[in-house]
Coordinates of C-alpha atoms and ligand atoms in Angstrom, one line a residue:
M1 CA 99.8 43.9 30.2
C2 CA 102.3 46.1 28.3
G3 CA 101.2 49.6 27.5
I4 CA 101.6 51.2 24.1
I5 CA 101.6 54.8 23.2
G6 CA 102.3 56.6 19.9
Y7 CA 102.2 60.2 18.6
I8 CA 102.4 61.8 15.2
G9 CA 101.8 65.5 14.7
K10 CA 103.4 68.9 15.0
K11 CA 104.3 68.8 18.7
Q12 CA 107.3 67.3 20.3
A13 CA 106.5 63.7 20.9
Y14 CA 108.6 62.9 23.9
P15 CA 106.7 64.7 26.7
I16 CA 103.4 63.3 25.3
L17 CA 104.9 59.8 25.3
I18 CA 106.3 60.0 28.8
K19 CA 103.0 61.3 30.3
G20 CA 101.1 58.7 28.4
L21 CA 103.4 55.9 29.6
K22 CA 102.8 57.0 33.2
R23 CA 99.1 56.7 32.6
L24 CA 99.5 53.3 31.1
E25 CA 102.0 52.0 33.7
Y26 CA 99.3 50.2 35.6
R27 CA 99.4 47.7 32.6
G28 CA 103.0 46.7 33.3
Y29 CA 106.1 48.2 34.7
D30 CA 109.1 45.9 34.2
S31 CA 110.9 48.1 31.7
A32 CA 110.1 51.1 29.5
G33 CA 111.3 52.6 26.2
V34 CA 110.7 55.2 23.5
A35 CA 111.6 55.6 19.9
L36 CA 111.7 59.1 18.4
M37 CA 111.9 60.1 14.8
D38 CA 112.9 63.4 13.3
G39 CA 114.8 62.7 10.1
S40 CA 116.8 60.3 12.1
T41 CA 115.5 57.7 14.6
R42 CA 116.6 57.3 18.3
V43 CA 115.7 54.5 20.6
Y44 CA 116.0 54.7 24.4
K45 CA 115.0 51.8 26.7
I46 CA 115.8 50.5 30.1
K47 CA 114.7 48.1 32.8
G48 CA 112.5 49.6 35.5
K49 CA 109.7 52.2 35.6
V50 CA 109.0 55.2 33.4
T51 CA 110.8 57.4 35.9
D52 CA 113.9 55.3 35.4
L53 CA 113.5 55.9 31.6
E54 CA 113.2 59.6 32.2
N55 CA 116.5 59.6 34.2
F56 CA 118.2 57.5 31.6
V57 CA 117.1 59.8 28.8
A58 CA 118.0 63.1 30.6
G59 CA 120.5 65.1 28.6
R60 CA 120.0 63.1 25.4
D61 CA 118.5 64.1 22.1
I62 CA 114.7 63.8 22.6
S63 CA 113.6 65.8 19.6
G64 CA 111.0 64.4 17.2
T65 CA 107.4 65.0 16.3
I66 CA 106.9 61.3 15.7
G67 CA 107.4 58.8 18.4
M68 CA 106.2 55.7 20.3
G69 CA 106.7 54.3 23.8
H70 CA 106.2 51.1 25.7
T71 CA 105.9 50.0 29.2
R72 CA 106.4 46.2 29.6
W73 CA 105.0 43.3 31.5
A74 CA 107.5 40.6 30.7
T75 CA 106.3 37.4 28.9
H76 CA 109.3 36.3 26.7
G77 CA 112.5 37.0 28.5
E78 CA 113.2 38.5 31.9
P79 CA 112.8 42.2 32.5
N80 CA 116.2 43.8 31.4
D81 CA 117.4 46.5 29.2
V82 CA 117.8 44.3 26.1
N83 CA 114.4 42.7 26.3
A84 CA 112.8 46.1 26.8
H85 CA 110.8 47.6 23.8
P86 CA 111.2 49.1 21.2
H87 CA 112.9 46.4 19.3
V88 CA 115.0 47.3 16.2
S89 CA 115.4 44.8 13.3
S90 CA 118.9 43.5 12.6
N91 CA 119.5 45.9 9.7
G92 CA 117.8 48.8 11.4
H93 CA 114.9 49.2 9.0
F94 CA 112.1 48.6 11.4
I95 CA 111.4 49.6 15.0
V96 CA 108.5 47.8 16.8
I97 CA 106.6 48.0 20.1
H98 CA 104.2 45.2 20.8
N99 CA 101.6 44.1 23.4
G100 CA 100.6 40.4 23.1
I101 CA 102.3 37.2 22.3
I102 CA 103.5 35.9 18.9
E103 CA 102.9 32.2 19.4
N104 CA 104.8 30.9 16.3
Y105 CA 107.8 33.1 17.1
S106 CA 110.2 30.1 17.6
V107 CA 109.4 28.7 14.1
L108 CA 109.9 32.2 12.6
K109 CA 113.1 32.7 14.6
E110 CA 114.6 29.5 13.4
M111 CA 113.8 30.4 9.8
L112 CA 115.4 33.9 10.3
I113 CA 118.5 32.4 11.9
N114 CA 118.9 30.1 8.9
H115 CA 118.8 33.3 6.8
G116 CA 121.6 34.9 8.8
Y117 CA 119.6 36.9 11.3
H118 CA 121.0 37.4 14.8
F119 CA 119.0 38.1 17.9
E120 CA 119.9 40.2 20.9
S121 CA 116.9 39.7 23.1
E122 CA 114.8 36.7 24.1
T123 CA 111.6 38.4 23.0
D124 CA 109.0 37.4 20.4
T125 CA 108.8 41.1 19.4
E126 CA 112.3 41.2 18.1
V127 CA 111.4 38.1 16.0
L128 CA 108.5 40.0 14.5
A129 CA 110.6 43.1 13.8
N130 CA 113.1 40.9 11.9
F131 CA 110.4 39.0 10.1
I132 CA 108.9 42.2 8.8
E133 CA 112.3 43.3 7.7
Y134 CA 113.1 40.0 6.1
I135 CA 109.9 40.3 3.9
Y136 CA 110.7 43.9 3.1
L137 CA 114.3 43.2 2.0
N138 CA 113.3 40.1 0.0
G139 CA 110.6 41.5 -2.2
D140 CA 109.7 44.8 -3.8
F141 CA 107.3 45.8 -1.0
S142 CA 106.6 49.0 0.8
P143 CA 107.0 49.0 4.6
E144 CA 103.2 48.9 5.0
V145 CA 102.9 45.8 2.7
A146 CA 105.7 44.1 4.5
V147 CA 104.0 44.7 7.8
R148 CA 100.7 43.3 6.5
M149 CA 102.3 40.3 4.9
A150 CA 104.2 39.5 8.1
L151 CA 101.1 39.8 10.2
Q152 CA 99.2 37.4 7.9
K153 CA 101.8 34.7 8.8
V154 CA 101.8 35.4 12.5
S155 CA 99.7 33.5 15.0
G156 CA 98.9 34.9 18.5
A157 CA 97.9 38.3 19.8
Y158 CA 99.2 41.7 19.1
A159 CA 98.7 45.4 19.3
L160 CA 101.7 46.9 17.7
V161 CA 103.2 50.1 16.3
V162 CA 105.9 50.0 13.7
M163 CA 108.2 52.8 12.5
H164 CA 110.3 52.6 9.4
R165 CA 113.8 54.1 9.5
D166 CA 113.6 55.6 5.9
D167 CA 109.9 56.5 5.7
T168 CA 110.0 59.0 8.5
K169 CA 106.6 60.4 7.9
Y170 CA 104.3 57.8 9.3
L171 CA 103.5 55.2 11.8
I172 CA 101.9 51.8 11.1
A173 CA 99.6 50.3 13.8
A174 CA 97.8 47.0 13.9
R175 CA 95.7 45.0 16.3
K176 CA 94.6 41.4 16.8
G177 CA 93.5 40.3 20.2
S178 CA 95.2 43.1 22.2
P179 CA 93.6 46.5 22.5
L180 CA 94.6 49.6 20.5
V181 CA 92.9 53.0 20.3
I182 CA 93.6 55.9 18.0
G183 CA 93.0 59.4 19.2
V184 CA 92.1 61.8 16.4
G185 CA 93.4 65.4 17.0
D186 CA 93.8 68.4 14.8
N187 CA 96.5 67.4 12.3
E188 CA 97.8 64.9 14.9
Y189 CA 97.0 61.3 15.9
F190 CA 97.6 59.4 19.1
L191 CA 97.8 55.7 19.7
A192 CA 97.4 54.0 23.0
S193 CA 96.4 50.7 24.6
D194 CA 93.4 52.5 26.1
A195 CA 91.9 55.9 26.1
T196 CA 93.4 57.2 29.3
P197 CA 96.6 58.8 27.8
I198 CA 94.6 60.2 24.9
V199 CA 91.7 61.9 26.7
E200 CA 93.7 65.0 27.7
H201 CA 94.5 65.7 24.0
T202 CA 91.2 64.7 22.3
K203 CA 87.9 63.0 23.0
S204 CA 87.6 61.6 19.5
V205 CA 88.7 58.0 19.3
I206 CA 88.7 55.0 17.0
Y207 CA 88.8 51.6 18.6
L208 CA 90.7 49.3 16.3
N209 CA 89.1 45.9 15.5
D210 CA 91.0 42.6 15.1
N211 CA 92.9 42.5 11.8
D212 CA 92.7 46.3 11.4
V213 CA 95.8 48.1 10.2
A214 CA 96.2 51.9 10.5
I215 CA 98.6 54.0 8.6
L216 CA 99.0 57.4 10.3
S217 CA 100.7 60.5 9.0
T218 CA 100.3 64.0 10.3
N219 CA 97.3 64.8 8.3
E220 CA 95.9 61.5 7.2
L221 CA 94.6 58.3 8.6
K222 CA 94.2 55.3 6.4
L223 CA 92.4 52.3 7.9
K224 CA 92.4 49.0 6.2
T225 CA 92.3 45.3 6.8
L226 CA 95.3 43.0 6.9
Y227 CA 94.3 42.1 3.4
N228 CA 94.3 45.7 2.1
D229 CA 90.5 46.3 2.0
E230 CA 89.9 49.9 2.9
L231 CA 87.8 50.6 6.0
I232 CA 85.9 53.7 7.0
P233 CA 87.0 54.8 10.5
D234 CA 84.3 54.9 13.1
I235 CA 85.1 57.9 15.2
Q236 CA 83.5 57.9 18.6
E237 CA 83.4 60.6 21.3
I238 CA 84.4 59.4 24.7
D239 CA 83.2 60.7 28.0
L240 CA 86.2 60.5 30.3
K241 CA 87.3 63.2 32.6
I242 CA 90.9 63.9 33.6
G243 CA 89.9 63.8 37.3
E244 CA 88.8 60.2 36.9
I245 CA 92.3 59.2 35.9
E246 CA 94.2 61.1 38.5
K247 CA 94.8 60.4 42.2
S248 CA 93.0 63.6 43.3
G249 CA 94.9 64.0 46.6
Y250 CA 94.9 60.3 47.6
D251 CA 98.2 58.5 48.2
H252 CA 97.3 55.7 45.9
F253 CA 94.7 55.0 43.2
M254 CA 93.6 51.9 45.2
L255 CA 92.7 54.1 48.2
K256 CA 90.9 56.6 45.9
E257 CA 89.0 53.8 44.3
I258 CA 88.0 52.2 47.6
F259 CA 86.6 55.5 48.8
E260 CA 84.9 56.2 45.5
Q261 CA 82.6 53.2 46.0
P262 CA 79.5 54.9 47.3
Y263 CA 79.6 57.1 44.2
T264 CA 80.5 54.4 41.7
L265 CA 77.6 52.3 43.0
I266 CA 75.3 55.2 42.5
N267 CA 76.6 55.3 38.9
T268 CA 76.0 51.6 38.4
L269 CA 72.4 52.0 39.7
R270 CA 71.7 55.3 37.9
G271 CA 68.8 55.2 35.5
R272 CA 68.2 51.5 36.1
I273 CA 65.4 51.7 38.7
S274 CA 62.1 53.4 37.9
P275 CA 61.4 56.5 39.9
D276 CA 58.6 54.7 41.8
M277 CA 61.1 52.0 42.6
Q278 CA 58.9 49.3 41.1
E279 CA 60.9 48.1 38.1
I280 CA 64.4 47.5 37.0
T281 CA 65.4 48.4 33.5
L282 CA 68.6 47.3 31.9
G283 CA 68.7 48.9 28.5
G284 CA 71.7 47.0 27.2
I285 CA 70.0 43.7 27.6
S286 CA 66.3 44.5 27.1
S287 CA 66.1 42.7 23.7
V288 CA 67.5 39.4 25.1
V289 CA 65.6 39.3 28.4
P290 CA 63.2 36.5 27.2
R291 CA 66.2 34.3 26.3
I292 CA 67.6 34.8 29.8
V293 CA 64.3 34.1 31.4
N294 CA 64.0 30.8 29.5
A295 CA 67.7 29.8 29.7
R296 CA 68.5 26.2 30.4
R297 CA 71.4 27.4 32.7
L298 CA 73.8 30.3 33.2
L299 CA 77.5 30.0 32.7
I300 CA 79.4 32.8 34.3
I301 CA 82.9 33.2 32.9
A302 CA 85.6 35.5 34.3
C303 CA 89.1 35.7 35.9
G304 CA 90.5 37.1 39.1
T305 CA 88.3 39.4 41.1
S306 CA 85.7 39.3 38.4
W307 CA 85.5 35.5 39.0
H308 CA 84.8 36.1 42.7
A309 CA 82.0 38.5 41.7
G310 CA 80.7 35.7 39.4
L311 CA 80.6 33.3 42.5
V312 CA 78.3 35.8 44.2
G313 CA 76.3 35.8 41.0
E314 CA 75.9 32.0 41.3
Y315 CA 74.3 32.4 44.8
L316 CA 72.1 35.2 43.6
F317 CA 70.7 33.5 40.5
E318 CA 70.2 30.2 42.1
D319 CA 68.6 31.7 45.2
L320 CA 66.4 34.3 43.6
A321 CA 65.8 33.2 40.0
R322 CA 66.1 29.4 40.6
L323 CA 68.4 29.1 37.5
P324 CA 71.2 26.6 37.6
V325 CA 74.6 28.4 37.4
E326 CA 78.1 27.3 36.7
V327 CA 81.0 29.7 37.4
E328 CA 84.0 29.1 35.3
Y329 CA 87.6 30.3 35.1
A330 CA 87.8 31.5 31.6
S331 CA 91.3 30.0 31.1
E332 CA 90.0 26.5 32.1
F333 CA 86.7 26.8 30.3
R334 CA 88.1 27.6 26.9
Y335 CA 90.5 24.6 26.8
R336 CA 88.2 22.0 28.4
N337 CA 86.0 21.3 25.4
P338 CA 83.0 22.4 27.5
V339 CA 79.5 21.4 26.8
I340 CA 77.6 24.6 25.7
Y341 CA 73.9 24.4 24.8
Q342 CA 72.3 26.8 22.4
D343 CA 69.8 27.7 25.2
D344 CA 72.6 28.4 27.7
V345 CA 73.2 32.0 28.6
V346 CA 76.8 32.9 29.2
I347 CA 77.7 35.9 31.3
A348 CA 81.3 37.2 30.8
I349 CA 82.4 39.5 33.6
S350 CA 85.5 41.7 33.1
Q351 CA 86.4 45.0 34.5
S352 CA 88.8 45.8 31.6
G353 CA 86.8 44.0 28.9
E354 CA 90.2 42.9 27.5
T355 CA 91.2 39.8 29.5
A356 CA 92.5 37.5 26.8
D357 CA 91.1 34.3 28.3
T358 CA 87.6 35.8 29.0
L359 CA 87.5 37.2 25.5
A360 CA 88.4 33.8 24.0
A361 CA 85.7 32.1 26.1
V362 CA 83.2 34.6 24.8
K363 CA 84.1 33.8 21.2
L364 CA 83.8 30.1 22.0
A365 CA 80.4 30.4 23.6
R366 CA 79.1 32.5 20.7
E367 CA 80.3 30.0 18.2
A368 CA 78.4 27.3 20.1
G369 CA 75.2 29.4 19.7
A370 CA 74.7 30.5 23.3
L371 CA 73.6 34.0 24.1
V372 CA 76.6 35.9 25.5
I373 CA 76.1 38.9 27.9
G374 CA 79.0 41.1 29.0
I375 CA 79.3 42.8 32.3
C376 CA 82.2 45.2 31.7
N377 CA 83.5 48.5 33.1
V378 CA 85.5 49.8 30.2
V379 CA 83.1 51.2 27.6
G380 CA 84.0 50.1 24.0
S381 CA 86.3 47.4 25.3
S382 CA 86.7 44.2 23.3
I383 CA 84.4 42.0 25.4
A384 CA 81.8 44.7 25.4
R385 CA 81.9 44.7 21.6
E386 CA 82.1 40.9 21.1
T387 CA 79.1 40.1 23.3
D388 CA 75.4 40.0 22.1
A389 CA 74.3 42.3 24.8
G390 CA 75.7 43.8 28.0
I391 CA 75.6 45.8 31.2
Y392 CA 78.1 48.5 31.7
L393 CA 79.2 49.2 35.3
Y394 CA 79.9 52.9 34.8
A395 CA 82.3 52.7 37.8
G396 CA 84.9 55.0 36.0
P397 CA 88.5 54.0 35.2
E398 CA 90.0 51.6 37.7
I399 CA 93.7 52.1 37.8
G400 CA 94.9 50.4 41.0
V401 CA 96.0 46.9 39.9
A402 CA 94.1 45.4 42.8
S403 CA 90.4 45.6 41.8
T404 CA 88.1 47.2 44.3
K405 CA 85.3 49.4 43.0
A406 CA 84.8 47.1 40.0
F407 CA 84.0 44.2 42.3
T408 CA 81.3 46.0 44.2
S409 CA 79.8 47.3 40.9
Q410 CA 79.9 43.9 39.4
V411 CA 78.0 42.4 42.3
T412 CA 75.5 45.2 42.1
A413 CA 75.0 44.6 38.4
L414 CA 74.6 40.8 39.0
A415 CA 72.1 41.6 41.8
F416 CA 70.1 43.8 39.4
L417 CA 70.0 41.1 36.7
A418 CA 69.2 38.3 39.1
L419 CA 66.3 40.3 40.7
M420 CA 64.9 41.3 37.3
I421 CA 65.1 37.7 36.0
A422 CA 63.6 36.3 39.2
H423 CA 60.7 38.7 39.0
K424 CA 60.0 37.7 35.4
R425 CA 60.3 34.0 36.2
E426 CA 58.0 34.5 39.2
T427 CA 60.4 32.8 41.5
I428 CA 60.1 35.7 44.0
T429 CA 57.1 37.5 45.3
N430 CA 56.3 41.0 44.2
E431 CA 56.7 42.0 47.8
L432 CA 60.3 40.6 48.0
Y433 CA 61.2 42.0 44.6
H434 CA 60.1 45.6 45.6
S435 CA 61.7 45.4 49.1
L436 CA 65.0 44.2 47.6
I437 CA 65.0 47.1 45.0
R438 CA 64.5 49.5 47.9
E439 CA 67.4 47.9 49.8
L440 CA 69.6 48.0 46.8
I441 CA 69.1 51.8 46.6
E442 CA 70.2 52.0 50.2
I443 CA 73.5 50.2 49.6
P444 CA 75.6 53.2 48.5
R445 CA 74.7 55.0 51.8
K446 CA 75.5 51.9 53.8
L447 CA 78.8 51.6 52.0
E448 CA 79.7 55.1 52.9
K449 CA 79.0 54.3 56.5
T450 CA 81.2 51.1 56.2
L451 CA 84.1 53.3 55.1
T452 CA 84.0 55.3 58.4
A453 CA 85.8 52.3 60.0
H454 CA 88.9 53.1 58.1
D455 CA 90.9 54.4 61.1
E456 CA 90.0 51.4 63.2
I457 CA 91.1 49.1 60.3
K458 CA 94.4 51.0 60.0
K459 CA 95.1 50.2 63.6
L460 CA 94.3 46.5 63.1
A461 CA 96.6 46.6 60.0
N462 CA 99.4 47.7 62.3
I463 CA 98.8 44.7 64.6
F464 CA 98.7 42.2 61.7
R465 CA 101.4 43.7 59.4
F466 CA 104.1 41.2 60.4
A467 CA 102.0 38.0 59.9
N468 CA 103.3 35.6 57.3
N469 CA 100.0 33.8 56.7
F470 CA 96.3 34.7 56.9
L471 CA 93.2 32.6 56.6
Y472 CA 89.9 34.1 55.4
L473 CA 86.6 32.3 56.2
G474 CA 83.1 32.9 55.1
R475 CA 79.9 30.9 54.4
G476 CA 77.2 31.3 51.7
Y477 CA 77.3 34.7 50.1
L478 CA 80.3 35.5 52.2
F479 CA 82.5 32.7 51.0
P480 CA 83.3 34.5 47.7
V481 CA 84.1 37.6 49.9
A482 CA 86.6 35.4 51.9
L483 CA 88.3 34.5 48.6
E484 CA 88.4 38.1 47.5
G485 CA 89.8 39.3 50.8
A486 CA 92.6 36.8 50.6
L487 CA 93.3 37.7 47.0
K488 CA 93.5 41.4 47.9
L489 CA 96.1 40.7 50.7
K490 CA 98.2 38.4 48.5
E491 CA 98.2 40.8 45.6
I492 CA 99.5 43.9 47.3
S493 CA 101.2 42.9 50.5
Y494 CA 102.7 39.5 49.4
I495 CA 101.4 37.8 52.5
H496 CA 100.3 34.3 51.9
A497 CA 96.5 34.1 52.4
E498 CA 93.8 31.5 51.7
G499 CA 90.1 32.0 51.4
Y500 CA 88.0 29.0 52.5
P501 CA 84.4 28.1 53.1
A502 CA 84.3 28.2 57.0
A503 CA 83.0 24.7 57.4
E504 CA 85.5 23.3 54.9
M505 CA 88.3 24.6 57.2
K506 CA 88.0 21.3 59.2
H507 CA 89.1 19.4 56.1
G508 CA 92.6 20.9 56.0
P509 CA 93.3 24.5 56.9
I510 CA 92.5 24.0 60.6
A511 CA 95.9 22.2 60.8
L512 CA 97.6 25.5 60.1
I513 CA 95.9 27.4 62.9
D514 CA 98.1 28.4 65.9
D515 CA 98.7 31.5 67.9
K516 CA 100.5 33.2 65.0
M517 CA 97.7 32.7 62.5
P518 CA 95.3 35.6 62.0
V519 CA 91.9 34.3 60.9
V520 CA 89.6 36.8 59.3
V521 CA 86.0 35.6 59.6
I522 CA 83.2 37.3 57.7
A523 CA 80.3 36.6 60.0
T524 CA 77.4 39.0 59.4
K525 CA 73.9 38.0 60.3
D526 CA 72.5 35.6 57.8
K527 CA 71.1 32.1 57.8
T528 CA 74.5 30.6 58.5
Y529 CA 75.3 32.9 61.4
D530 CA 74.9 30.2 64.1
K531 CA 77.1 27.8 62.1
I532 CA 79.9 30.4 61.6
T533 CA 79.9 31.2 65.3
S534 CA 80.7 27.5 65.9
N535 CA 83.5 27.8 63.3
I536 CA 84.9 30.8 65.3
M537 CA 84.9 28.7 68.4
E538 CA 86.8 26.0 66.6
V539 CA 89.5 28.6 65.6
K540 CA 89.7 30.0 69.1
A541 CA 90.0 26.6 70.6
R542 CA 93.2 26.3 68.6
K543 CA 94.5 29.7 69.8
G544 CA 94.0 31.4 66.4
T545 CA 93.5 35.2 66.4
V546 CA 90.1 36.0 65.1
F547 CA 89.3 39.2 63.3
A548 CA 85.6 39.2 62.5
I549 CA 83.5 41.4 60.2
V550 CA 80.1 41.5 61.9
T551 CA 76.7 43.2 61.6
E552 CA 76.3 46.4 63.5
G553 CA 75.1 45.7 67.1
D554 CA 76.3 42.1 67.1
T555 CA 77.2 41.1 70.7
I556 CA 77.7 37.4 70.4
I557 CA 80.7 37.3 68.1
K558 CA 82.1 40.5 69.7
N559 CA 82.6 38.4 72.8
M560 CA 84.4 35.6 71.0
A561 CA 86.6 37.4 68.5
D562 CA 89.8 39.2 69.3
Y563 CA 88.9 42.1 67.0
V564 CA 85.7 43.1 65.2
I565 CA 84.7 45.6 62.6
E566 CA 81.0 46.4 62.3
I567 CA 79.2 47.0 59.1
P568 CA 75.6 48.1 58.5
E569 CA 72.9 45.5 58.4
T570 CA 71.6 44.5 55.0
V571 CA 69.9 41.5 53.4
E572 CA 72.3 38.6 52.8
Y573 CA 71.9 38.9 49.0
F574 CA 73.8 42.2 49.1
S575 CA 76.0 41.6 52.1
P576 CA 79.1 40.9 49.9
I577 CA 79.0 44.5 48.6
L578 CA 79.5 45.9 52.2
A579 CA 81.6 43.1 53.7
V580 CA 84.4 43.3 51.2
V581 CA 85.1 46.9 52.0
P582 CA 86.9 46.4 55.3
L583 CA 89.0 43.6 53.7
Q584 CA 90.0 46.0 50.9
L585 CA 91.1 48.6 53.5
L586 CA 92.9 46.0 55.6
S587 CA 95.0 44.8 52.7
Y588 CA 95.6 48.3 51.6
Y589 CA 96.9 49.5 55.0
I590 CA 98.9 46.4 55.6
A591 CA 100.6 46.8 52.2
V592 CA 101.4 50.4 52.9
L593 CA 102.8 49.6 56.3
R594 CA 105.0 46.9 54.8
G595 CA 106.3 49.4 52.3
C596 CA 104.8 47.7 49.2
N597 CA 104.0 49.5 46.0
V598 CA 100.2 49.3 46.3
D599 CA 99.3 50.5 42.8
Q600 CA 102.1 48.5 41.1
P601 CA 102.5 45.2 42.9
R602 CA 105.3 43.0 41.7
N603 CA 104.6 40.7 38.8
L604 CA 101.0 41.8 38.4
A605 CA 99.3 43.7 35.6
K606 CA 95.9 45.3 35.6
S607 CA 94.8 44.0 32.2
V608 CA 95.9 40.5 31.3
T609 CA 95.8 40.6 27.5
V610 CA 97.9 37.5 27.1
E611 CA 96.9 34.0 28.0
Ligands
G6P701 C1 94.1 40.9 36.6 C2 93.9 42.1 37.5 C3 92.7 41.7 38.5 C4 91.5 41.4 37.7 C5 91.8 40.2 36.7 C6 90.6 40.1 35.7 O1 94.6 39.8 37.3 O2 95.0 42.4 38.2 O3 92.5 42.8 39.3 O4 90.5 40.9 38.6 O5 92.9 40.5 35.9 O6 90.5 41.2 35.0 P1 89.2 41.7 34.3 O7 89.6 43.0 33.6 O8 88.8 40.7 33.2 O9 88.1 41.9 35.3

């Protein structure tokens, strides 16, 4: 959701900015731009991707040891050259890049128009640039004071970097609601929406908090609050390797991330099961375990794929730990005036740890006095920092916009937690507890085996590539997998797909089934197996084409379905972790065959930091 990069130091900024923007492009790719400063300032921006910007800039003056860049995911105003960032204030004093939404921009815009300001773009960011300039020109303020005063009057979310035309020796950065990280080098500083563009330059980073303002010059960093209170920067060392943020020979990040899953699951499991396989230890939540054990109910809050993982969590916690669970879309929960009890436990699931709605829901739940636990992948992310306790996934950076490895790690983390709480609540026997721990350890190996079906799935993708609609059906633990399979297909191939509980099909979707409708049925052996075989018969009776995901050795469904993919046998509690993998691959191969940009699907962004 817009990527921001900045550099100040002794090197030429442009190559650093371009490389950084390419790393951040998963956040948005509607338009891109840079501003460079070297005595004078230059701004280049254009609709399209970072490569379009490079072509546009070719042959122009790109000198400058101070610079900032932006890759946009449009909110206010369509993607075009004028709406692209950076935005320059009317009199040219300030240049701004911004990620977030200035909610009171229309009031500010009207006020500025009344004072003679003109606007070129439709963006809220241009309003902010002009508002800063208006304050600067109408008082005896330094650029930094003007920025802080403007931000005190702004509502909404922002991560921004500001350059001042005449004070060409520093950058001003600020954050509220949208992420911003500073990289601390040797007489140089980097700014970015996340650490991925920084890590090849330095491992020392500072995560800005809400209302922090940083003033960066080549050899000095001043950190203060919006209200001018000095802060001591908390420099942290990050453990992120370059290989983790590159494609490493794969055609797309998504494919790399699908194939990484056996290893990412091992990382999620690592150090959390005792060597004798008798106990689960989750260090990040150890101090709050009694509150979870005695919770009145669990509220699981998330968006997108993380919400689907939350649905699996509901089955796990109710089934194993006998705790009532509600799974909520963060965006609905936060505006619904929800009932939250002090003895509720809220679990916020977020790969990025930055999703604006999930973050707002976390704050709401904490204000209500509930215990809030985060299940996040990105270490040091906002949700990880705003929650009372948490579980990291350790799945490594997920760059493909369509989430894959985060989902399987999220379900694994939820399985851990549910098992541990069930054991403490004595709702499962010791025998079951220990046998499920042993099975969980087997899952990465079984996932590796699941991946060996990739060639077969590629062939099926070729058969289904021209379909206009898909139906995905599952029951019980596999219903959330049906939702996730349909979401994956929609996201990257733009084929309309719906996920449904298989029995519910009779209340509507069955009307859609004809000989052109592929129906993907996730029908591994569990307690609803007999029921789902009947559902398959119902589809076949209406001439639907059935593609079924079945348990290895299944013969019954093999005889009914048109196509099957086998996956290794496991207990139903963990079946979503394996069953989702063929669906990830199916959507990937269909999207590639349809010529879609898998890693940068239209209109989507990896990290949704605006509501
Ligand atoms: C976006 C991404 C999805 C992701 C969702 C929630 O829509 O494209 O892949 O599932 O946000 O993101 P989070 O980082 O909170 O899990």
